[in-house]
PDB file of C-alpha atoms in Angstrom:
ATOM      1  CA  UNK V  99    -162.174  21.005 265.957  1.00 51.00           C
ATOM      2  CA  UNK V 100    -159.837  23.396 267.968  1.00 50.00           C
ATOM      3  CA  UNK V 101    -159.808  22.314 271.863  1.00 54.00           C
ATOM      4  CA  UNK V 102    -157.159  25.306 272.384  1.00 52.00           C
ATOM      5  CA  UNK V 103    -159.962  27.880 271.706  1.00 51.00           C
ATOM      6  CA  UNK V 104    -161.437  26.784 275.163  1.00 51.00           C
ATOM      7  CA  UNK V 105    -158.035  27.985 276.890  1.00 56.00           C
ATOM      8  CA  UNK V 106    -157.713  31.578 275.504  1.00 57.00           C
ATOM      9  CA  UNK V 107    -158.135  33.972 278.209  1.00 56.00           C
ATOM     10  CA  UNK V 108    -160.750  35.771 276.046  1.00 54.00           C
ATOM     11  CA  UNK V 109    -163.140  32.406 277.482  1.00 50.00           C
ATOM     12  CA  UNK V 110    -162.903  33.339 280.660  1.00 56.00           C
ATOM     13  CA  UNK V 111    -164.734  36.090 280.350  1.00 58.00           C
ATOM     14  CA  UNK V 112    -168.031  34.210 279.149  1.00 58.00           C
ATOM     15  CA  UNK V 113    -169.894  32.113 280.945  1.00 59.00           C
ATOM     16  CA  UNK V 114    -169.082  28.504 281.129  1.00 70.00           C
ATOM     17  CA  UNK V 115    -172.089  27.749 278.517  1.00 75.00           C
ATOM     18  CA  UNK V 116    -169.921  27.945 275.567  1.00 83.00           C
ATOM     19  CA  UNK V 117    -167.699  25.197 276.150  1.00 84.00           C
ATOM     20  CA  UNK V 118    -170.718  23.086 277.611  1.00 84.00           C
ATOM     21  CA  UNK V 119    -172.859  23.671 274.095  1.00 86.00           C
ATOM     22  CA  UNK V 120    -169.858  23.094 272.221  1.00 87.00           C
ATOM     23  CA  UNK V 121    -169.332  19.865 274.388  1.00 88.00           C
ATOM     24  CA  UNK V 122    -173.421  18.974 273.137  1.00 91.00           C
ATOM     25  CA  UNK V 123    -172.263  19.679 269.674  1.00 91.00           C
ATOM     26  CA  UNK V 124    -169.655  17.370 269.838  1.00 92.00           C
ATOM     27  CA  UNK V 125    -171.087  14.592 271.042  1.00 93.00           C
ATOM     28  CA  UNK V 126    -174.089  15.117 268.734  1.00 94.00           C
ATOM     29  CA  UNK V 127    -172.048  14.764 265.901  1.00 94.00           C
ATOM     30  CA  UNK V 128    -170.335  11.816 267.409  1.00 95.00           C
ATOM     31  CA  UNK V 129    -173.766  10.265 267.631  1.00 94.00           C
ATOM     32  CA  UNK V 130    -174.422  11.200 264.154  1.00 95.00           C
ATOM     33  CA  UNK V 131    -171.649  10.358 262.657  1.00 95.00           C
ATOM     34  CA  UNK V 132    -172.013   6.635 264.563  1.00 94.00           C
ATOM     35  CA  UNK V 133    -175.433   6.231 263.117  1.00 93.00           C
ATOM     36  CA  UNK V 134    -174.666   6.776 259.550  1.00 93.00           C
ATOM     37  CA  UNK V 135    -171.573   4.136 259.779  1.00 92.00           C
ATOM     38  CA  UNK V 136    -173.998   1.604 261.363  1.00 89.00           C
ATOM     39  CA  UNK V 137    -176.591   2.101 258.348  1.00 88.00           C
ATOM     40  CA  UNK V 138    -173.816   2.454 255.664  1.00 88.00           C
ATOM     41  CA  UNK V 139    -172.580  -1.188 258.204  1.00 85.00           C
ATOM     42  CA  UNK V 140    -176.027  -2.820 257.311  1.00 77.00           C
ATOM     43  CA  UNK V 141    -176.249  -1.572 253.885  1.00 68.00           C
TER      44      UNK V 141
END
């Protein structure tokens, strides 16, 4: 995941709901990505 693509001055220009539905992404995956290891955990 690049975290320097928020900081090119190109972002500035769009609204701030990029990096916030990138940040939902993230930590959608994160939950994911949790889940799975706890059922691979139990299995």
């Amino acid at each position: 995941m690049n975290l320097s693509y928020n900081r090119k001055p190109s972002s500035k220009k769009r609204p701030n709901y990029s990096t916030l539905a990138f940040l939902k992404f993230s930590k959608f995956r994160f939950i994911l990505s949790l889940k799975t290891s706890l059922i691979r955990s139990f299995y």
